[in-house]
CSV table of C-alpha atoms in Angstrom, one decimal:
chain,number,residue,atom,x,y,z
A,1,MET,CA,-12.1,20.4,-30.6
A,2,SER,CA,-10.6,19.7,-34.0
A,3,ILE,CA,-10.7,16.2,-35.5
A,4,ALA,CA,-7.0,15.9,-35.4
A,5,SER,CA,-6.8,16.6,-31.7
A,6,ALA,CA,-9.7,14.3,-30.7
A,7,PRO,CA,-8.7,11.4,-28.4
A,8,LEU,CA,-8.0,8.1,-30.1
A,9,PRO,CA,-8.8,4.6,-28.7
A,10,SER,CA,-6.1,2.9,-26.7
A,11,SER,CA,-3.7,0.8,-28.8
A,12,ASP,CA,-2.4,-1.5,-26.0
A,13,ARG,CA,-5.6,-3.4,-25.1
A,14,ALA,CA,-5.2,-6.7,-27.0
A,15,ASP,CA,-8.3,-8.1,-25.1
A,16,VAL,CA,-10.4,-5.2,-26.4
A,17,PHE,CA,-9.2,-5.7,-30.0
A,18,ALA,CA,-10.2,-9.3,-29.8
A,19,GLN,CA,-13.6,-8.6,-28.3
A,20,LEU,CA,-14.4,-5.9,-30.8
A,21,ARG,CA,-13.3,-7.9,-33.8
A,22,GLU,CA,-15.3,-10.9,-32.7
A,23,ALA,CA,-18.4,-8.7,-32.3
A,24,LEU,CA,-18.0,-7.0,-35.7
A,25,LEU,CA,-17.7,-10.4,-37.4
A,26,ALA,CA,-20.6,-11.9,-35.5
A,27,ALA,CA,-22.8,-9.1,-36.8
A,28,ASP,CA,-21.5,-9.6,-40.4
A,29,PHE,CA,-19.9,-6.1,-40.4
A,30,THR,CA,-17.9,-7.0,-43.4
A,31,ALA,CA,-17.5,-5.8,-47.0
A,32,ASP,CA,-19.9,-8.5,-48.2
A,33,GLY,CA,-22.3,-7.9,-45.3
A,34,LEU,CA,-22.5,-4.2,-46.1
A,35,LEU,CA,-23.2,-4.8,-49.8
A,36,GLU,CA,-26.0,-7.2,-48.9
A,37,LEU,CA,-27.6,-4.9,-46.3
A,38,LEU,CA,-27.3,-1.6,-48.2
A,39,GLY,CA,-27.7,-2.8,-51.8
A,40,ALA,CA,-25.5,-1.7,-54.6
A,41,PRO,CA,-27.0,1.8,-55.1
A,42,ALA,CA,-26.6,2.8,-51.4
A,43,TYR,CA,-23.2,1.1,-51.2
A,44,THR,CA,-21.8,3.0,-54.1
A,45,ALA,CA,-23.5,6.2,-52.9
A,46,LEU,CA,-21.3,6.0,-49.8
A,47,ALA,CA,-18.2,6.2,-52.1
A,48,ARG,CA,-19.6,9.6,-53.2
A,49,SER,CA,-20.1,10.7,-49.6
A,50,GLU,CA,-23.8,10.5,-50.0
A,51,THR,CA,-25.3,9.0,-46.8
A,52,VAL,CA,-29.1,9.3,-47.3
A,53,PRO,CA,-29.5,6.0,-49.1
A,54,ALA,CA,-27.5,4.2,-46.4
A,55,LEU,CA,-29.5,5.9,-43.6
A,56,ARG,CA,-32.7,4.7,-45.2
A,57,ALA,CA,-31.3,1.2,-45.5
A,58,THR,CA,-30.4,1.0,-41.8
A,59,ARG,CA,-33.7,2.0,-40.3
A,60,GLY,CA,-34.0,-1.4,-38.8
A,61,GLU,CA,-32.9,-2.5,-35.3
A,62,GLY,CA,-30.6,-5.3,-36.3
A,63,PRO,CA,-27.0,-5.7,-35.2
A,64,LEU,CA,-25.6,-4.8,-38.6
A,65,GLU,CA,-27.7,-1.7,-38.9
A,66,THR,CA,-26.5,-0.6,-35.5
A,67,LEU,CA,-22.9,-0.9,-36.4
A,68,VAL,CA,-23.2,0.8,-39.8
A,69,ARG,CA,-24.9,3.8,-38.1
A,70,LEU,CA,-22.4,3.9,-35.4
A,71,PHE,CA,-19.1,3.5,-37.2
A,72,LEU,CA,-19.7,4.3,-40.8
A,73,LEU,CA,-22.5,6.9,-40.7
A,74,GLN,CA,-21.3,8.2,-37.3
A,75,ARG,CA,-24.7,8.7,-35.8
A,76,SER,CA,-25.5,8.6,-32.1
A,77,VAL,CA,-27.1,5.3,-31.1
A,78,SER,CA,-28.9,4.4,-27.9
A,79,HIS,CA,-26.8,2.7,-25.2
A,80,ALA,CA,-29.2,-0.3,-25.1
A,81,ARG,CA,-29.0,-0.9,-28.8
A,82,VAL,CA,-25.2,-0.7,-28.8
A,83,ALA,CA,-24.9,-3.0,-25.8
A,84,ALA,CA,-26.9,-5.6,-27.6
A,85,VAL,CA,-24.1,-5.8,-30.2
A,86,LEU,CA,-20.8,-4.6,-28.6
A,87,PRO,CA,-19.0,-5.0,-25.3
A,88,VAL,CA,-19.8,-1.4,-24.2
A,89,GLY,CA,-17.9,-1.4,-20.9
A,90,PRO,CA,-14.5,-2.2,-22.4
A,91,LEU,CA,-15.0,0.0,-25.4
A,92,LEU,CA,-15.9,3.0,-23.3
A,93,GLU,CA,-12.8,2.3,-21.0
A,94,SER,CA,-10.5,2.0,-24.0
A,95,GLY,CA,-11.9,5.0,-25.9
A,96,TRP,CA,-13.6,3.4,-28.9
A,97,LEU,CA,-17.0,4.8,-27.7
A,98,SER,CA,-18.0,7.8,-25.8
A,99,ALA,CA,-21.2,9.4,-24.4
A,100,ALA,CA,-23.1,11.4,-27.0
A,101,ASP,CA,-25.3,14.4,-26.6
A,102,GLY,CA,-28.7,13.2,-25.6
A,103,GLU,CA,-29.8,10.9,-22.8
A,104,GLY,CA,-28.2,7.4,-22.9
A,105,ALA,CA,-26.7,7.7,-26.4
A,106,LEU,CA,-23.3,6.6,-27.5
A,107,LYS,CA,-21.1,7.6,-30.4
A,108,ALA,CA,-17.9,6.2,-32.1
A,109,ALA,CA,-14.5,7.9,-31.5
A,110,VAL,CA,-13.2,6.8,-34.9
A,111,ASP,CA,-14.5,5.6,-38.3
A,112,VAL,CA,-14.2,1.8,-38.8
A,113,ARG,CA,-14.8,0.6,-42.3
A,114,PRO,CA,-14.9,-3.1,-43.4
A,115,TYR,CA,-12.4,-3.9,-46.1
A,116,GLY,CA,-12.1,-7.2,-48.0
A,117,GLY,CA,-8.5,-8.6,-48.3
A,118,PRO,CA,-7.3,-10.1,-51.6
A,119,SER,CA,-7.9,-13.7,-50.3
A,120,GLY,CA,-11.2,-13.0,-48.7
A,121,GLU,CA,-9.9,-11.7,-45.4
A,122,ASP,CA,-12.2,-9.6,-43.3
A,123,TRP,CA,-10.2,-6.5,-42.4
A,124,PHE,CA,-11.1,-3.2,-40.8
A,125,ILE,CA,-9.6,0.2,-41.7
A,126,VAL,CA,-9.7,2.8,-38.9
A,127,SER,CA,-9.6,6.5,-39.7
A,128,ASP,CA,-10.6,9.9,-38.3
A,129,LEU,CA,-14.3,10.6,-38.1
A,130,GLY,CA,-15.7,12.1,-41.3
A,131,CYS,CA,-12.5,11.4,-43.1
A,132,ALA,CA,-13.1,7.9,-44.5
A,133,VAL,CA,-13.7,7.8,-48.2
A,134,GLY,CA,-17.2,6.5,-48.4
A,135,GLY,CA,-17.8,7.5,-44.8
A,136,ALA,CA,-20.1,10.2,-43.4
A,137,GLY,CA,-18.1,13.2,-44.3
A,138,GLY,CA,-16.2,12.3,-47.5
A,139,ILE,CA,-12.5,13.0,-47.9
A,140,GLY,CA,-12.5,16.8,-47.7
A,141,SER,CA,-11.2,18.4,-44.6
A,142,HIS,CA,-9.6,21.7,-43.5
A,143,ASP,CA,-8.1,19.9,-40.5
A,144,GLU,CA,-4.3,19.8,-40.8
A,145,GLY,CA,-3.5,16.4,-39.1
A,146,VAL,CA,-6.5,14.3,-40.0
A,147,VAL,CA,-6.0,10.7,-41.1
A,148,LEU,CA,-8.0,9.5,-44.0
A,149,GLY,CA,-9.4,6.1,-44.6
A,150,VAL,CA,-9.3,3.8,-47.6
A,151,GLY,CA,-10.0,5.4,-51.0
A,152,GLY,CA,-9.4,4.9,-54.7
A,153,ALA,CA,-5.7,5.8,-54.6
A,154,SER,CA,-5.2,3.4,-51.7
A,155,THR,CA,-6.8,0.5,-53.5
A,156,THR,CA,-5.1,1.3,-56.8
A,157,LEU,CA,-1.6,1.2,-55.1
A,158,ALA,CA,-2.5,-2.1,-53.3
A,159,GLY,CA,-3.6,-3.6,-56.5
A,160,LEU,CA,-0.4,-2.6,-58.4
A,161,THR,CA,2.0,-4.0,-55.8
A,162,VAL,CA,3.9,-7.2,-56.6
A,163,ARG,CA,2.8,-9.7,-54.0
A,164,THR,CA,5.7,-12.2,-53.8
A,165,PRO,CA,7.0,-13.4,-50.4
A,166,VAL,CA,9.7,-11.0,-49.1
A,167,ASP,CA,11.7,-10.6,-45.9
A,168,SER,CA,11.2,-6.8,-45.5
A,169,ALA,CA,8.7,-4.2,-46.6
A,170,LEU,CA,8.4,-0.5,-46.1
A,171,ASP,CA,5.2,1.5,-46.2
A,172,LEU,CA,6.3,5.1,-46.4
A,173,GLY,CA,3.6,7.6,-45.4
A,174,THR,CA,1.3,4.9,-44.0
A,175,GLY,CA,-1.7,7.0,-43.2
A,176,SER,CA,-4.3,4.6,-41.8
A,177,GLY,CA,-2.1,1.6,-42.5
A,178,ILE,CA,-3.8,0.1,-45.6
A,179,GLN,CA,-0.5,-0.7,-47.4
A,180,ALA,CA,1.1,-2.0,-44.3
A,181,LEU,CA,-1.9,-4.3,-43.8
A,182,HIS,CA,-1.5,-5.8,-47.3
A,183,ALA,CA,2.3,-6.1,-46.9
A,184,ALA,CA,1.9,-8.0,-43.6
A,185,GLN,CA,0.4,-10.9,-45.5
A,186,HIS,CA,3.6,-11.6,-47.5
A,187,ALA,CA,6.4,-9.8,-45.7
A,188,THR,CA,8.2,-11.2,-42.7
A,189,ARG,CA,8.9,-7.7,-41.4
A,190,VAL,CA,6.9,-4.5,-42.1
A,191,THR,CA,8.1,-1.0,-41.3
A,192,ALA,CA,5.6,1.8,-41.6
A,193,THR,CA,6.5,5.5,-41.4
A,194,ASP,CA,4.6,8.8,-41.2
A,195,LEU,CA,5.3,12.4,-40.4
A,196,ASN,CA,2.0,12.5,-38.4
A,197,PRO,CA,2.1,10.6,-35.1
A,198,ARG,CA,-1.6,10.3,-35.2
A,199,ALA,CA,-1.4,8.3,-38.4
A,200,LEU,CA,1.0,5.8,-36.7
A,201,HIS,CA,-1.4,5.4,-33.8
A,202,ILE,CA,-4.3,4.7,-36.2
A,203,THR,CA,-2.2,2.3,-38.2
A,204,ARG,CA,-1.6,0.3,-35.0
A,205,LEU,CA,-5.4,0.2,-34.5
A,206,THR,CA,-6.0,-0.9,-38.1
A,207,LEU,CA,-3.5,-3.8,-37.9
A,208,ALA,CA,-4.7,-5.0,-34.5
A,209,LEU,CA,-8.4,-4.8,-35.3
A,210,SER,CA,-7.7,-6.7,-38.6
A,211,GLY,CA,-5.9,-9.5,-36.8
A,212,ALA,CA,-2.6,-8.7,-38.6
A,213,PRO,CA,0.9,-8.8,-37.1
A,214,GLU,CA,2.3,-5.6,-35.6
A,215,ALA,CA,4.5,-3.4,-37.7
A,216,ASP,CA,7.6,-1.4,-36.8
A,217,LEU,CA,6.1,2.1,-36.7
A,218,ARG,CA,8.5,5.1,-37.1
A,219,GLU,CA,7.8,8.8,-37.1
A,220,GLY,CA,9.5,11.1,-39.6
A,221,SER,CA,9.5,12.5,-43.2
A,222,LEU,CA,10.3,10.6,-46.3
A,223,PHE,CA,13.2,8.1,-45.8
A,224,GLU,CA,14.6,9.9,-42.7
A,225,PRO,CA,13.1,7.4,-40.2
A,226,VAL,CA,14.8,4.4,-41.8
A,227,GLY,CA,18.3,5.8,-42.3
A,228,GLU,CA,20.3,3.5,-44.6
A,229,GLU,CA,18.2,0.4,-44.1
A,230,THR,CA,17.2,-1.5,-47.3
A,231,TYR,CA,14.0,-3.4,-48.2
A,232,ASP,CA,12.7,-5.9,-50.6
A,233,LEU,CA,9.5,-3.9,-51.1
A,234,ILE,CA,8.7,-0.2,-50.8
A,235,VAL,CA,5.2,1.2,-51.3
A,236,SER,CA,4.1,4.8,-50.9
A,237,ASN,CA,0.9,6.7,-51.5
A,238,PRO,CA,2.6,10.0,-50.6
A,239,PRO,CA,1.1,13.5,-50.2
A,240,PHE,CA,1.6,14.1,-53.9
A,241,VAL,CA,-0.7,17.1,-54.5
A,242,ILE,CA,1.2,20.0,-56.2
A,243,SER,CA,0.0,23.0,-54.3
A,244,PRO,CA,1.1,26.4,-53.1
A,245,GLY,CA,2.4,25.5,-49.6
A,246,ALA,CA,1.7,22.6,-47.4
A,247,ARG,CA,-1.6,23.5,-45.8
A,248,LEU,CA,-2.9,19.9,-45.5
A,249,THR,CA,-0.3,17.3,-44.5
A,250,TYR,CA,-2.3,14.4,-45.6
A,251,ARG,CA,-2.2,15.5,-49.3
A,252,ASP,CA,0.1,18.4,-49.9
A,253,GLY,CA,3.8,17.6,-50.6
A,254,GLY,CA,5.2,20.8,-49.1
A,255,MET,CA,8.0,20.9,-51.6
A,256,GLY,CA,8.1,23.1,-54.7
A,257,GLY,CA,6.2,21.6,-57.6
A,258,ASP,CA,6.6,17.9,-58.0
A,259,ASP,CA,9.9,17.8,-56.0
A,260,LEU,CA,8.5,15.5,-53.3
A,261,CYS,CA,7.6,12.8,-55.7
A,262,ARG,CA,10.9,13.2,-57.5
A,263,SER,CA,12.8,12.9,-54.3
A,264,LEU,CA,11.0,9.8,-53.2
A,265,VAL,CA,11.6,8.0,-56.5
A,266,GLN,CA,15.3,9.1,-56.7
A,267,GLN,CA,16.1,8.1,-53.1
A,268,ALA,CA,14.3,4.7,-53.4
A,269,GLY,CA,17.0,3.1,-55.5
A,270,GLU,CA,19.6,3.0,-52.7
A,271,ARG,CA,17.0,1.6,-50.2
A,272,LEU,CA,16.0,-1.3,-52.4
A,273,ASN,CA,17.6,-4.8,-52.2
A,274,GLU,CA,18.6,-6.5,-55.4
A,275,GLY,CA,15.4,-7.6,-57.2
A,276,GLY,CA,13.2,-5.5,-54.9
A,277,TYR,CA,10.3,-3.4,-56.1
A,278,ALA,CA,9.2,0.1,-55.2
A,279,HIS,CA,5.7,1.2,-56.1
A,280,PHE,CA,4.5,4.9,-56.0
A,281,LEU,CA,1.5,6.9,-56.9
A,282,ALA,CA,2.6,10.4,-58.0
A,283,ASN,CA,1.7,13.7,-59.7
A,284,TRP,CA,4.1,15.4,-62.0
A,285,GLN,CA,4.3,18.7,-63.9
A,286,HIS,CA,3.9,19.2,-67.6
A,287,VAL,CA,6.3,22.1,-68.0
A,288,GLU,CA,6.3,24.4,-71.0
A,289,GLY,CA,9.2,23.5,-73.4
A,290,GLU,CA,9.9,20.2,-71.8
A,291,GLU,CA,8.8,16.7,-72.7
A,292,TRP,CA,7.0,15.1,-69.7
A,293,THR,CA,8.4,11.7,-70.5
A,294,GLU,CA,12.0,13.0,-70.3
A,295,ARG,CA,11.2,14.7,-67.0
A,296,LEU,CA,10.1,11.4,-65.5
A,297,ARG,CA,13.0,9.4,-67.1
A,298,SER,CA,15.4,11.8,-65.2
A,299,TRP,CA,13.8,10.7,-61.9
A,300,VAL,CA,14.8,7.0,-62.3
A,301,PRO,CA,17.7,6.1,-60.0
A,302,ARG,CA,20.8,4.3,-61.2
A,303,GLY,CA,20.6,0.5,-61.0
A,304,CYS,CA,16.8,0.4,-61.4
A,305,ASP,CA,14.5,-0.6,-64.2
A,306,ALA,CA,11.3,1.5,-64.3
A,307,TRP,CA,7.8,1.3,-65.6
A,308,ILE,CA,5.9,4.7,-65.5
A,309,VAL,CA,2.3,4.9,-66.6
A,310,GLN,CA,0.5,8.2,-66.9
A,311,ARG,CA,-3.2,7.6,-66.2
A,312,GLU,CA,-4.7,11.1,-66.4
A,313,VAL,CA,-3.8,14.6,-67.3
A,314,GLN,CA,-5.6,17.8,-66.1
A,315,ASP,CA,-5.0,21.4,-67.1
A,316,VAL,CA,-4.0,23.7,-64.2
A,317,THR,CA,-7.5,25.0,-63.7
A,318,GLN,CA,-9.1,21.6,-63.5
A,319,TYR,CA,-6.4,20.5,-61.1
A,320,ALA,CA,-6.8,23.5,-58.8
A,321,GLU,CA,-10.6,23.1,-58.7
A,322,LEU,CA,-10.3,19.4,-57.9
A,323,TRP,CA,-8.2,19.9,-54.8
A,324,LEU,CA,-9.9,23.1,-53.6
A,325,ARG,CA,-13.1,21.1,-53.6
A,326,ASP,CA,-11.4,18.2,-51.9
A,327,ALA,CA,-10.7,20.5,-48.9
A,328,GLY,CA,-14.2,22.0,-49.0
A,329,ASP,CA,-12.8,25.4,-50.0
A,330,HIS,CA,-15.7,25.9,-52.5
A,331,ARG,CA,-18.0,26.0,-49.5
A,332,SER,CA,-16.1,28.9,-47.9
A,333,ASP,CA,-16.4,32.6,-48.4
A,334,PRO,CA,-16.4,33.3,-52.1
A,335,GLU,CA,-13.6,35.9,-51.8
A,336,GLU,CA,-11.4,33.5,-49.8
A,337,TYR,CA,-12.0,30.8,-52.4
A,338,ALA,CA,-11.1,33.1,-55.2
A,339,ALA,CA,-7.9,34.1,-53.4
A,340,ARG,CA,-6.9,30.5,-52.9
A,341,TYR,CA,-7.7,29.6,-56.5
A,342,ASP,CA,-5.6,32.6,-57.6
A,343,ALA,CA,-2.7,31.4,-55.5
A,344,TRP,CA,-2.7,28.0,-57.2
A,345,LEU,CA,-2.6,29.6,-60.6
A,346,ASP,CA,0.2,32.0,-59.6
A,347,GLU,CA,2.2,28.9,-58.5
A,348,PHE,CA,1.7,27.1,-61.8
A,349,GLU,CA,2.4,30.2,-63.8
A,350,ALA,CA,5.7,30.8,-61.9
A,351,ARG,CA,6.8,27.3,-62.7
A,352,LYS,CA,5.6,27.4,-66.3
A,353,THR,CA,3.3,24.4,-65.6
A,354,ARG,CA,0.6,23.9,-68.2
A,355,ALA,CA,-0.8,20.6,-66.9
A,356,ILE,CA,-0.5,18.0,-64.2
A,357,GLY,CA,-0.1,14.3,-64.8
A,358,PHE,CA,-1.2,11.5,-62.4
A,359,GLY,CA,-0.1,7.9,-62.5
A,360,TRP,CA,2.0,5.0,-61.3
A,361,ILE,CA,5.7,4.6,-60.9
A,362,THR,CA,7.3,1.2,-60.4
A,363,LEU,CA,11.0,0.6,-59.9
A,364,ARG,CA,12.8,-2.7,-59.7
A,365,LYS,CA,16.4,-2.9,-58.5
A,366,SER,CA,18.1,-4.7,-61.4
A,367,GLY,CA,21.8,-4.2,-60.7
A,368,THR,CA,22.3,-2.4,-64.0
A,369,GLU,CA,24.5,0.2,-62.3
A,370,THR,CA,27.4,-2.2,-62.8
A,371,GLY,CA,27.2,-1.6,-66.5
A,372,ALA,CA,26.5,-5.3,-67.3
A,373,ALA,CA,23.3,-4.2,-69.0
A,374,GLU,CA,21.3,-1.1,-69.9
A,375,PRO,CA,18.4,-0.3,-67.6
A,376,SER,CA,14.9,-0.7,-69.0
A,377,VAL,CA,12.9,2.5,-68.6
A,378,THR,CA,9.4,2.6,-70.0
A,379,VAL,CA,7.3,5.8,-69.8
A,380,GLU,CA,3.9,5.6,-71.4
A,381,GLU,CA,0.4,7.1,-71.3
A,382,TRP,CA,-2.4,4.6,-70.8
A,383,PRO,CA,-5.7,6.3,-69.7
A,384,HIS,CA,-7.9,3.3,-70.6
A,385,PRO,CA,-9.6,0.8,-68.2
A,386,VAL,CA,-7.4,-1.9,-66.7
A,387,GLU,CA,-8.2,-5.0,-64.6
A,388,GLN,CA,-7.0,-4.9,-61.0
A,389,PRO,CA,-5.2,-6.4,-59.3
A,390,LEU,CA,-2.2,-5.7,-61.5
A,391,GLY,CA,0.6,-7.1,-59.3
A,392,GLU,CA,1.2,-10.1,-61.5
A,393,THR,CA,1.0,-8.0,-64.6
A,394,VAL,CA,3.7,-5.7,-63.2
A,395,ARG,CA,5.9,-8.7,-62.3
A,396,GLY,CA,5.4,-10.2,-65.7
A,397,PHE,CA,6.3,-6.9,-67.4
A,398,PHE,CA,9.7,-6.7,-65.8
A,399,ALA,CA,10.3,-10.4,-66.4
A,400,ARG,CA,9.7,-9.9,-70.1
A,401,GLN,CA,12.0,-6.9,-70.1
A,402,ASP,CA,14.8,-9.1,-68.7
A,403,PHE,CA,14.1,-11.6,-71.5
A,404,LEU,CA,14.2,-9.0,-74.2
A,405,ARG,CA,17.3,-7.4,-72.8
A,406,THR,CA,19.2,-10.6,-73.0
A,407,HIS,CA,17.9,-11.9,-76.4
A,408,ASP,CA,19.1,-10.4,-79.7
A,409,ASP,CA,17.2,-11.1,-82.9
A,410,ALA,CA,18.9,-14.4,-83.5
A,411,ALA,CA,18.1,-15.6,-80.0
A,412,LEU,CA,14.5,-14.3,-80.3
A,413,LEU,CA,14.0,-16.4,-83.5
A,414,ALA,CA,15.3,-19.4,-81.7
A,415,GLY,CA,12.9,-18.8,-78.8
A,416,HIS,CA,9.5,-20.4,-78.2
A,417,PHE,CA,6.4,-18.3,-77.3
A,418,LYS,CA,2.8,-18.8,-76.4
A,419,LEU,CA,-0.2,-16.5,-76.8
A,420,ALA,CA,-1.2,-14.9,-73.5
A,421,ALA,CA,-4.6,-15.9,-72.0
A,422,GLU,CA,-7.7,-14.1,-73.2
A,423,VAL,CA,-6.2,-12.4,-76.2
A,424,VAL,CA,-8.6,-12.0,-79.1
A,425,GLN,CA,-8.2,-10.9,-82.7
A,426,GLU,CA,-10.4,-8.2,-84.3
A,427,GLN,CA,-10.5,-7.5,-88.0
A,428,VAL,CA,-11.2,-3.9,-89.0
A,429,GLY,CA,-12.4,-2.8,-92.4
A,430,LEU,CA,-15.3,-1.8,-94.5
A,431,PRO,CA,-18.4,-4.0,-94.5
A,432,GLY,CA,-18.3,-6.6,-97.3
A,433,ALA,CA,-14.6,-6.0,-98.1
A,434,GLU,CA,-12.7,-9.1,-99.0
A,435,ASP,CA,-9.7,-8.3,-96.8
A,436,PRO,CA,-9.5,-6.2,-93.5
A,437,GLU,CA,-7.8,-2.9,-93.5
A,438,HIS,CA,-5.9,-4.0,-90.4
A,439,VAL,CA,-5.9,-6.5,-87.6
A,440,VAL,CA,-6.0,-5.7,-83.9
A,441,LEU,CA,-5.0,-8.0,-81.1
A,442,ARG,CA,-6.8,-7.1,-77.9
A,443,GLN,CA,-6.2,-8.3,-74.2
A,444,HIS,CA,-9.1,-8.9,-71.9
A,445,ARG,CA,-6.9,-9.1,-68.8
A,446,GLY,CA,-4.3,-6.9,-67.0
A,447,MET,CA,-3.6,-3.7,-68.9
A,448,ARG,CA,-6.2,-4.6,-71.6
A,449,ARG,CA,-4.0,-3.4,-74.3
A,450,ALA,CA,-4.8,-3.3,-78.0
A,451,THR,CA,-2.2,-3.3,-80.8
A,452,LYS,CA,-2.3,-3.3,-84.6
A,453,VAL,CA,-0.5,-6.1,-86.4
A,454,ASP,CA,0.0,-7.1,-90.0
A,455,THR,CA,-1.3,-10.4,-91.3
A,456,VAL,CA,2.1,-12.0,-90.6
A,457,GLY,CA,2.0,-10.8,-87.0
A,458,ALA,CA,-1.6,-12.0,-86.5
A,459,GLY,CA,-0.8,-15.4,-88.1
A,460,PHE,CA,2.4,-15.7,-86.0
A,461,ALA,CA,0.6,-14.9,-82.7
A,462,GLY,CA,-2.2,-17.3,-83.5
A,463,VAL,CA,0.2,-20.2,-84.1
A,464,CYS,CA,2.3,-19.6,-80.9
A,465,ASP,CA,1.6,-22.4,-78.5
A,466,GLY,CA,5.1,-23.0,-77.3
A,467,THR,CA,5.9,-26.0,-79.4
A,468,LEU,CA,7.7,-24.5,-82.4
A,469,SER,CA,10.5,-21.8,-82.4
A,470,ALA,CA,9.7,-18.4,-83.7
A,471,GLY,CA,12.0,-19.0,-86.7
A,472,ARG,CA,10.3,-22.3,-87.6
A,473,ILE,CA,6.8,-20.5,-87.5
A,474,LEU,CA,8.0,-17.7,-89.7
A,475,ASP,CA,9.5,-20.2,-92.3
A,476,ALA,CA,6.1,-21.9,-92.4
A,477,ILE,CA,4.3,-18.6,-92.9
A,478,ALA,CA,6.7,-17.6,-95.6
A,479,GLN,CA,6.0,-20.7,-97.5
A,480,LEU,CA,2.2,-20.2,-97.1
A,481,VAL,CA,2.3,-16.6,-98.4
A,482,GLY,CA,5.0,-17.1,-101.0
A,483,GLU,CA,7.5,-14.7,-99.3
A,484,ASP,CA,11.3,-15.0,-99.0
A,485,PRO,CA,11.9,-16.6,-95.6
A,486,VAL,CA,15.2,-14.8,-95.1
A,487,LEU,CA,13.5,-11.4,-95.6
A,488,LEU,CA,10.6,-12.4,-93.3
A,489,ARG,CA,13.1,-13.4,-90.6
A,490,ASP,CA,14.8,-10.0,-91.0
A,491,ARG,CA,11.7,-7.8,-90.7
A,492,THR,CA,9.6,-9.6,-88.1
A,493,PRO,CA,11.7,-9.6,-84.9
A,494,SER,CA,10.7,-6.0,-84.1
A,495,GLN,CA,7.1,-6.9,-84.2
A,496,ILE,CA,7.7,-10.0,-82.0
A,497,ARG,CA,9.6,-7.8,-79.5
A,498,LEU,CA,6.6,-5.4,-79.3
A,499,LEU,CA,4.1,-8.3,-78.7
A,500,VAL,CA,6.4,-9.7,-76.0
A,501,GLU,CA,6.9,-6.3,-74.3
A,502,GLN,CA,3.2,-5.6,-74.2
A,503,GLY,CA,2.3,-9.0,-72.9
A,504,PHE,CA,0.5,-10.5,-75.9
A,505,LEU,CA,3.2,-13.2,-76.2
A,506,GLU,CA,4.9,-15.0,-73.3
A,507,PRO,CA,8.4,-16.5,-73.6
A,508,VAL,CA,8.2,-20.3,-72.8
A,509,GLY,CA,10.7,-21.3,-70.1
A,510,ALA,CA,12.0,-17.8,-69.5
């Protein structure tokens, strides 16, 4: 029997959910509990799908060792040992457990992974056996309809999402329900969709076992299940992999090239309420003779501001090898592997694709389709480390875009600013030199940007505490350095705009 056709636990036994959750928490089967039991090396090894360190750490007979072996490492455990921790009867009846090979042993029907919520909540992500990132089998699978667990992409998207209270949220392509679980904490109504009915069933299990409210679960592709309904928040970690065909539903888009990601972004505009956000992870093609930034700009729907960040670029051979290994194809017959590899390269050659970009796309419905203001579309490359969660950083970015869009240079000079938290100044130059070659401002929070400024820009930023207007500060600097204040006022606003846009300076009262 394939993983995708294996029976799943019942989703209509509220009493069983409550008993199971209580037992898991009583045994400290939580993210913190796992880290304490396994230790950091074994815990991080699980993320690489290496289970030997965790098996060694769970050789004891305690309740937590039992649960880790049963649900995370997916080993058979004796009936007596399981019964000392879990309500075996109800779990057998409802399909969470089943008899294993060997006398008196039990095994889990699904993978259950502890997951810490943003405010310290103890949640549990349910997924198919062997398909949880950090579980017993890693993420690779040849099985068409499997449902994966939480992974790096899932947590990246969750951390990017703006977490303000909203009336309605849509998790498009919900998988195991991670984004719906997050959204349920700040949205009155959550709708979750997926092409795979198995994913919807598992999402229901994830929400119930985590003690979260139920979501409106709908089966179908892309926006089809929601018709013309609109939302305050849309999130999607779609099957963005650009591949020849749609062999694996959980990762392959099934459309030509990057058309699936493009369609999602373009169609999101008309499904967003005014002021609403849409967050996507996506892959996009770098096509010969075409600027990738312009390709992505063309995706942005009317009436929306956008912030698009390219985090990584791979050439076509690296990309093909990554996803062939993801599915375990490198362990298949060498000739079959070579044929699959060749098919990927044929696809890229036919589309004149020389590389693939990966990153984040955020839209905000700004109402700019009325012509009252030009939309703000920022497309940039930022492969450097950032500090998650970034939701507040994203919200602040768009708020600053609003400010800059409505303030000309005169208004900018009349405005008041303050230096953002944890910004430091670095002076770069030869040792012993009297003056630095240049000055760098560096953030230690959020995007962790660094930008070069001249001495006036550095001095201006250092004085900004919200009390004096920008113009007054520049007049004082002009007097100190002996420069014409009118000329300084003329040439400095562009530098102020850059510092505001990148988050080094924050408008006061905006």
